Coordinates of C-alpha atoms and ligand atoms in Angstrom, one line a residue:
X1 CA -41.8 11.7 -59.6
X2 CA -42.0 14.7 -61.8
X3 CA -38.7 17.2 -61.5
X4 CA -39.8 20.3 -59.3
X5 CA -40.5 22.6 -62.1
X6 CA -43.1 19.9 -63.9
X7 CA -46.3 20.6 -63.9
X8 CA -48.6 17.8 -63.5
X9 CA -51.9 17.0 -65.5
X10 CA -55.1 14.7 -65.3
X11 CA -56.9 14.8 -68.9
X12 CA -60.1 12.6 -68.4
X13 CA -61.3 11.1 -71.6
X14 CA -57.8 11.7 -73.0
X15 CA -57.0 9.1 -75.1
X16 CA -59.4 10.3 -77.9
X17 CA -60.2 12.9 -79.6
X18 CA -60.5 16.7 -77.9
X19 CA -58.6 15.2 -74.7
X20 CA -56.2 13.6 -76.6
X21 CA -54.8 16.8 -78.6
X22 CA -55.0 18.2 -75.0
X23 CA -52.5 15.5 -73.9
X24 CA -50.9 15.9 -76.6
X25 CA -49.9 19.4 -75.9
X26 CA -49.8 19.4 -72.4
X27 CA -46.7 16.9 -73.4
X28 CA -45.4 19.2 -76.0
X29 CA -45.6 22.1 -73.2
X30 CA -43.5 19.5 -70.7
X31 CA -46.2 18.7 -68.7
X32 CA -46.6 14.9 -67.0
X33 CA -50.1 13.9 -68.0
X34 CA -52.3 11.1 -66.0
X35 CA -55.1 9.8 -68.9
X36 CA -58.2 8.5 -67.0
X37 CA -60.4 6.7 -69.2
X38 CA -62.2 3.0 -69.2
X39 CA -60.9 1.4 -72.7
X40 CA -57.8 -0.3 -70.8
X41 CA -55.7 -0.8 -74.1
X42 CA -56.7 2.1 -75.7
X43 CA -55.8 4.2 -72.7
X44 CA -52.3 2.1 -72.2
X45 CA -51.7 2.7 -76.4
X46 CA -52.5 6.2 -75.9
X47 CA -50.0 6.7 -72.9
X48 CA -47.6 4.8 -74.5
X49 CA -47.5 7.0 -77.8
X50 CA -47.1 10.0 -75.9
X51 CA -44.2 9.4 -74.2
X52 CA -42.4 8.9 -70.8
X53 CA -43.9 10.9 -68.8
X54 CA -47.6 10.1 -69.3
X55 CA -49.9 7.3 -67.3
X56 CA -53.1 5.7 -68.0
X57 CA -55.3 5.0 -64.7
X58 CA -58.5 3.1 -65.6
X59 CA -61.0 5.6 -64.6
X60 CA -64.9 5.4 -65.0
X61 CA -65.5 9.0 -64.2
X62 CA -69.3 8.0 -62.5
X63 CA -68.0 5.9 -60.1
X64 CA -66.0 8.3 -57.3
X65 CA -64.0 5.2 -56.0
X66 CA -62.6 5.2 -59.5
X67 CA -61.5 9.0 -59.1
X68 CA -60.4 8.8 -55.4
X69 CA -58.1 6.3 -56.9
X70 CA -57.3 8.1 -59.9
X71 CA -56.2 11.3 -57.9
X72 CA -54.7 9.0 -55.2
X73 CA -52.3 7.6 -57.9
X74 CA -51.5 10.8 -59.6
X75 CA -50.4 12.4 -56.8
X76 CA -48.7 9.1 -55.4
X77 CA -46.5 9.2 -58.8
X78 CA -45.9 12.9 -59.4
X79 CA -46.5 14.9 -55.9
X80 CA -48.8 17.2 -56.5
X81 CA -51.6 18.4 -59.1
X82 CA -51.2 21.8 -61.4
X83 CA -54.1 21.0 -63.6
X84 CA -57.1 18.8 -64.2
X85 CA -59.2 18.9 -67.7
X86 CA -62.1 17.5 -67.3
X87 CA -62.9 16.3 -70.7
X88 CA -64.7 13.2 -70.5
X89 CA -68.1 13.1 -71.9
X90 CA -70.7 11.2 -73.7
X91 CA -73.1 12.3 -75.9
X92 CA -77.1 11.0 -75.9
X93 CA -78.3 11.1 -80.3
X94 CA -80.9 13.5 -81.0
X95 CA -83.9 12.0 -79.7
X96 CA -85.2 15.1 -78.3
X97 CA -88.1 14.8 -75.5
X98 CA -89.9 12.1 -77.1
X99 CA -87.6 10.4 -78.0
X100 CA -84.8 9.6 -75.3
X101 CA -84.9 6.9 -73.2
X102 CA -85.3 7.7 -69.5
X103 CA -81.9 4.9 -68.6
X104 CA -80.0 7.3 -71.5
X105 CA -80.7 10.1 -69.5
X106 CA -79.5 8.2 -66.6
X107 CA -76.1 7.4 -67.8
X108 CA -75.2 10.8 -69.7
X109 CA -76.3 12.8 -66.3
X110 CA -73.7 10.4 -64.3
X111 CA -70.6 11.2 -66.8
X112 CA -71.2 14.5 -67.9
X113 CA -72.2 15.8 -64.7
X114 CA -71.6 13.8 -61.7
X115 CA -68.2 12.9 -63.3
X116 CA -67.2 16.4 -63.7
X117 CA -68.3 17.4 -59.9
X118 CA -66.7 14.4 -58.4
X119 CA -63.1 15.4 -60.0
X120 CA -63.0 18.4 -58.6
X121 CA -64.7 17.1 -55.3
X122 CA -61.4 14.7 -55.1
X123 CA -58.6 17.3 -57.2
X124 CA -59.9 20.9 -55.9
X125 CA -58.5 19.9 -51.7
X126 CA -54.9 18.6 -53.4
X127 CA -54.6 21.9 -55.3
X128 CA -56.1 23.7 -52.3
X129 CA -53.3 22.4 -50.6
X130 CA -51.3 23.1 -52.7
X131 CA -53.0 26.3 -52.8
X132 CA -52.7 26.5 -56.9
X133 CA -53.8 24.9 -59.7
X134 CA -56.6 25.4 -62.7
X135 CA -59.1 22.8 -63.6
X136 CA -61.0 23.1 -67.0
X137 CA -64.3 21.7 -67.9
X138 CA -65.0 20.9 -71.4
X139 CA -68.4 21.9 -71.6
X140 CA -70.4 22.6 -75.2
X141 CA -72.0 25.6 -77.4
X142 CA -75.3 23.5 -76.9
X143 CA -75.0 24.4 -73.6
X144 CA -74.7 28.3 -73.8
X145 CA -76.5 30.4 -75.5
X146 CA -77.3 27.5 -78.8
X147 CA -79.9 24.6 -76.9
X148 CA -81.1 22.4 -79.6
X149 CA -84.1 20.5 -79.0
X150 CA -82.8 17.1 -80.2
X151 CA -80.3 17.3 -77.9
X152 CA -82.3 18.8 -75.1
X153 CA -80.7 16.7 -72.6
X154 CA -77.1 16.4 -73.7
X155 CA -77.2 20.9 -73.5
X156 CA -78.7 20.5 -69.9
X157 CA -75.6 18.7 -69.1
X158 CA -73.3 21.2 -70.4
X159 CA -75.3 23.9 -68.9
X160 CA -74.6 22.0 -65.6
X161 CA -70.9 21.7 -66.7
X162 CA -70.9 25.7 -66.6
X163 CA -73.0 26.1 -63.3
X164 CA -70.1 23.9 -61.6
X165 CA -67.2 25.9 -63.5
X166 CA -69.0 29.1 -61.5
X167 CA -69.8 27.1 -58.4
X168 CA -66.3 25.6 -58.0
X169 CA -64.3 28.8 -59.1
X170 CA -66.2 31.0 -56.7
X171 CA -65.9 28.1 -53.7
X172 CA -62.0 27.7 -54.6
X173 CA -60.7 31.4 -55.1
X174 CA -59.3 32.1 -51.8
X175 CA -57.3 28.9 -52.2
X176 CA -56.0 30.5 -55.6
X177 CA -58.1 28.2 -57.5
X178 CA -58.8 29.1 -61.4
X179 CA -61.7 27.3 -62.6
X180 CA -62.6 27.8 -66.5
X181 CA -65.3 26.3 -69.6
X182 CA -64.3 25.5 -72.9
X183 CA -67.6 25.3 -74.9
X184 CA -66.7 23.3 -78.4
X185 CA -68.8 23.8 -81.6
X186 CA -69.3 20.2 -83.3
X187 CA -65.6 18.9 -83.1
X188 CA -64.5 16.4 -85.8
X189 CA -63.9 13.6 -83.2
X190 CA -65.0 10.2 -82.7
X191 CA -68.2 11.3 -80.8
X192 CA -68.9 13.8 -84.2
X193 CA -68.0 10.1 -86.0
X194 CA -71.0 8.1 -84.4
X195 CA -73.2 11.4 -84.8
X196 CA -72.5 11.2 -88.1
X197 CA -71.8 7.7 -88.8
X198 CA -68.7 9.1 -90.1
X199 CA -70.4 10.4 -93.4
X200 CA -68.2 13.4 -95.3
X201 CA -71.9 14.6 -96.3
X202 CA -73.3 14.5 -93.1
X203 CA -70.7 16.3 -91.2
X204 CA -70.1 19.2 -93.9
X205 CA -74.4 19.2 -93.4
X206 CA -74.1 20.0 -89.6
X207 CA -70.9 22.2 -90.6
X208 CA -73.5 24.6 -92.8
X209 CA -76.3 24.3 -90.6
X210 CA -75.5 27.4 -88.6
X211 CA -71.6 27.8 -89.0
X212 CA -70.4 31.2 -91.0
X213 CA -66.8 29.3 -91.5
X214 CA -69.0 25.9 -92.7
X215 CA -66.1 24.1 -90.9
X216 CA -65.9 21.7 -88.1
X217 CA -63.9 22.7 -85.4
X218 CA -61.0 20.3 -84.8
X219 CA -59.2 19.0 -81.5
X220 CA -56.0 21.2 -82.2
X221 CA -58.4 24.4 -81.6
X222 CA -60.1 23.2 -78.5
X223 CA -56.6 22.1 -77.9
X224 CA -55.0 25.3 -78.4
X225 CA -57.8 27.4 -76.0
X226 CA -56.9 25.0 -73.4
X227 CA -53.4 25.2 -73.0
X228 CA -53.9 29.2 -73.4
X229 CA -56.3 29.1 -70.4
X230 CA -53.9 27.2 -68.6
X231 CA -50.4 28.9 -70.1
X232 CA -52.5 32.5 -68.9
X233 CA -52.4 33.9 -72.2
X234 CA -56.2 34.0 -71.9
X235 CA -56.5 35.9 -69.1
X236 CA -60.5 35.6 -68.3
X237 CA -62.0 36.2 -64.7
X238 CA -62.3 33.3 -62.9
X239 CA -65.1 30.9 -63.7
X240 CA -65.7 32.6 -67.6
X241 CA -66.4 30.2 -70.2
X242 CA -64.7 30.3 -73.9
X243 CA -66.2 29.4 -76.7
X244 CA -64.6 27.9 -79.5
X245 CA -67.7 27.7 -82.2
X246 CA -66.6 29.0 -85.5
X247 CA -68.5 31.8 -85.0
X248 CA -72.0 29.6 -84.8
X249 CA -73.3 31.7 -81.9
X250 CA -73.5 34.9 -84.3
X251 CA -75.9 33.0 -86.3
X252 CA -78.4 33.8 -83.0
X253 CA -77.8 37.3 -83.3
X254 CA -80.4 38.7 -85.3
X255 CA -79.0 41.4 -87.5
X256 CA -79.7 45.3 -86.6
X257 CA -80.7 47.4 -89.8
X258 CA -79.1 51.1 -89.0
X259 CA -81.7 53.4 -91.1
Ligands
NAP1 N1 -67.0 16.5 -80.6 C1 -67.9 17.4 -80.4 O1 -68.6 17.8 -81.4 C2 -68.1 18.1 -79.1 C3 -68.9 19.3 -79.1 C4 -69.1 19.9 -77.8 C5 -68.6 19.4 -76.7 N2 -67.8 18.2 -76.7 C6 -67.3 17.7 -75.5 O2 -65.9 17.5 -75.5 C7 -65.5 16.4 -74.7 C8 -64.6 15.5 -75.5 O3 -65.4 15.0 -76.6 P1 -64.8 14.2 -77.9 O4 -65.6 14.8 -79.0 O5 -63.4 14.3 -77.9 O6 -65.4 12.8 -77.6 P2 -64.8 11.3 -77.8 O7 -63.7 11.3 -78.8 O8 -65.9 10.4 -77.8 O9 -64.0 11.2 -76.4 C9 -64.7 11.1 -75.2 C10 -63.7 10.5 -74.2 O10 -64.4 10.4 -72.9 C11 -64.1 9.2 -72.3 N3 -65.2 8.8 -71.4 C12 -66.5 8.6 -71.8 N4 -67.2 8.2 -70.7 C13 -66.3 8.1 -69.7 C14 -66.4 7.7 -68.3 N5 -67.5 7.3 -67.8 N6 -65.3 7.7 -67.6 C15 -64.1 8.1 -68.1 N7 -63.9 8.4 -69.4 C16 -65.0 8.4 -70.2 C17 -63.9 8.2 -73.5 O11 -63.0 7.1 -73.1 P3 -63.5 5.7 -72.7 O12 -64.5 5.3 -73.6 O13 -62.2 4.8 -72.8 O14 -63.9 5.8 -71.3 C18 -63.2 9.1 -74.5 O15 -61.8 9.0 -74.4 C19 -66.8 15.8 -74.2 O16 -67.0 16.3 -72.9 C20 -67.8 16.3 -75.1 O17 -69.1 16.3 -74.6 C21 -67.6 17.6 -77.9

């Protein structure tokens, strides 16, 4: 059980990468954080190194008896729910139209999207309840204002990621609800890794493609937006979306000349 002031955390997909420098300083910030995930020892190693007061629940996010359970436990252990991140994602190459396998669609559709809607299908009535708490979707530039046509379908998941941020944080507001996006440029992670093949070239290639800094972004700064979203020291309307791109999105601005 977490002391009365604790808050309490679910970070999806936080044994790696973005969700795991989430974890990481949702611990530093003396919150108790749940890890849902489907690598078993990864998930127990990742708990493990963070500390006491963090738990790994098997989770595959597609499969709502998976996240019943995973809330179930969560609030079984620690009595209640302040925040859930929902972080885990998969990414689908850059096949394009053409190129993309109809099953590929399939399976990123079920995580990125019907994972995302069925943790806050199971986590929005405990907060409701509660009546607080703030859940944040990790969500993409791709799907903003930056679709790229390789990865046509991966943006339309993210796009869907922010129509359920906006669904969920105008369903949830009278509850005092606060639903936000965080929309990472390319993130030097182990997804960026197998985009790459974790090739120095490659990455500083995507880094110049269309980013003024030339500079992936790392965990620490989606990180860092996260816990500011969630400390209120971003203080957005409810449902907004921040993105954390380097500055990429100026690059679709095209300049004014002022005669
Ligand atoms: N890195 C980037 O360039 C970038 C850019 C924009 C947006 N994002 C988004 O940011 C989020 C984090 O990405 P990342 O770069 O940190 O990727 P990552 O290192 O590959 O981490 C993804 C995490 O999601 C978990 N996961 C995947 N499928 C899952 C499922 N069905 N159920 C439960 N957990 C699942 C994975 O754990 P298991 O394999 O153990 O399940 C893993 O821990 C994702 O939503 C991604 O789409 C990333």
């Amino acid at each position: 059980m977490s002391t009365t002031s604790q808050k309490v955390a679910i970070v999806t997909g936080g044994a790696t990468g973005i969700g795991r420098a989430i974890a990481q300083a949702l611990v530093a910030n003396n919150v108790a954080v749940v890890i849902a995930g489907r690598d078993q020892q990864r998930g127990a190693a990742a708990a493990a190194e963070l500390g006491a007061n963090t738990l790994f629940v098997p989770t595959d996010v597609s499969q709502e008896g998976d996240v019943q359970q995973l809330i179930a436990t969560t609030v079984d252990r620690y009595g209640r729910l302040d925040y859930l991140i929902n972080n885990a994602g998969v990414e689908a190459g850059m096949g394009g139209f053409e190129g993309t396998e109809a099953a590929l669609i399939d399976s990123v559709l079920a995580v990125n999207v019907k994972g995302v809607f069925l943790a806050i299908k199971h986590a929005a009535p405990v907060m409701a309840r509660q009546q607080s708490g703030t859940i944040i979707n990790l969500a993409s530039f791709v799907g903003t204002t930056n679709p790229i046509p390789q990865a046509a379908i991966y943006g339309a998941s993210k796009a869907a990621v922010l129509s359920l941020t906006q669904a969920a944080a105008a369903g949830y507001a009278d509850q005092n609800l606060r639903v936000y996006a965080v929309c990472p440029w390319m993130t030097d992670t182990p997804m960026a890794d197998r985009q790459t093949n974790s090739d120095p070239a490659a990455k500083a290639q995507y880094a110049a493609a269309i980013n003024p800094s030339k500079q992936l972004a790392t965990p620490e700064d989606l990180a860092r937006a996260t816990i500011d979203l969630l400390e209120g020291r971003t203080e957005l309307p409810n449902g907004e979306a921040v993105l954390v791109d380097h500055g990429s999105a100026l690059n679709r601005i095209t300049p004014m000349t002022v005669a």
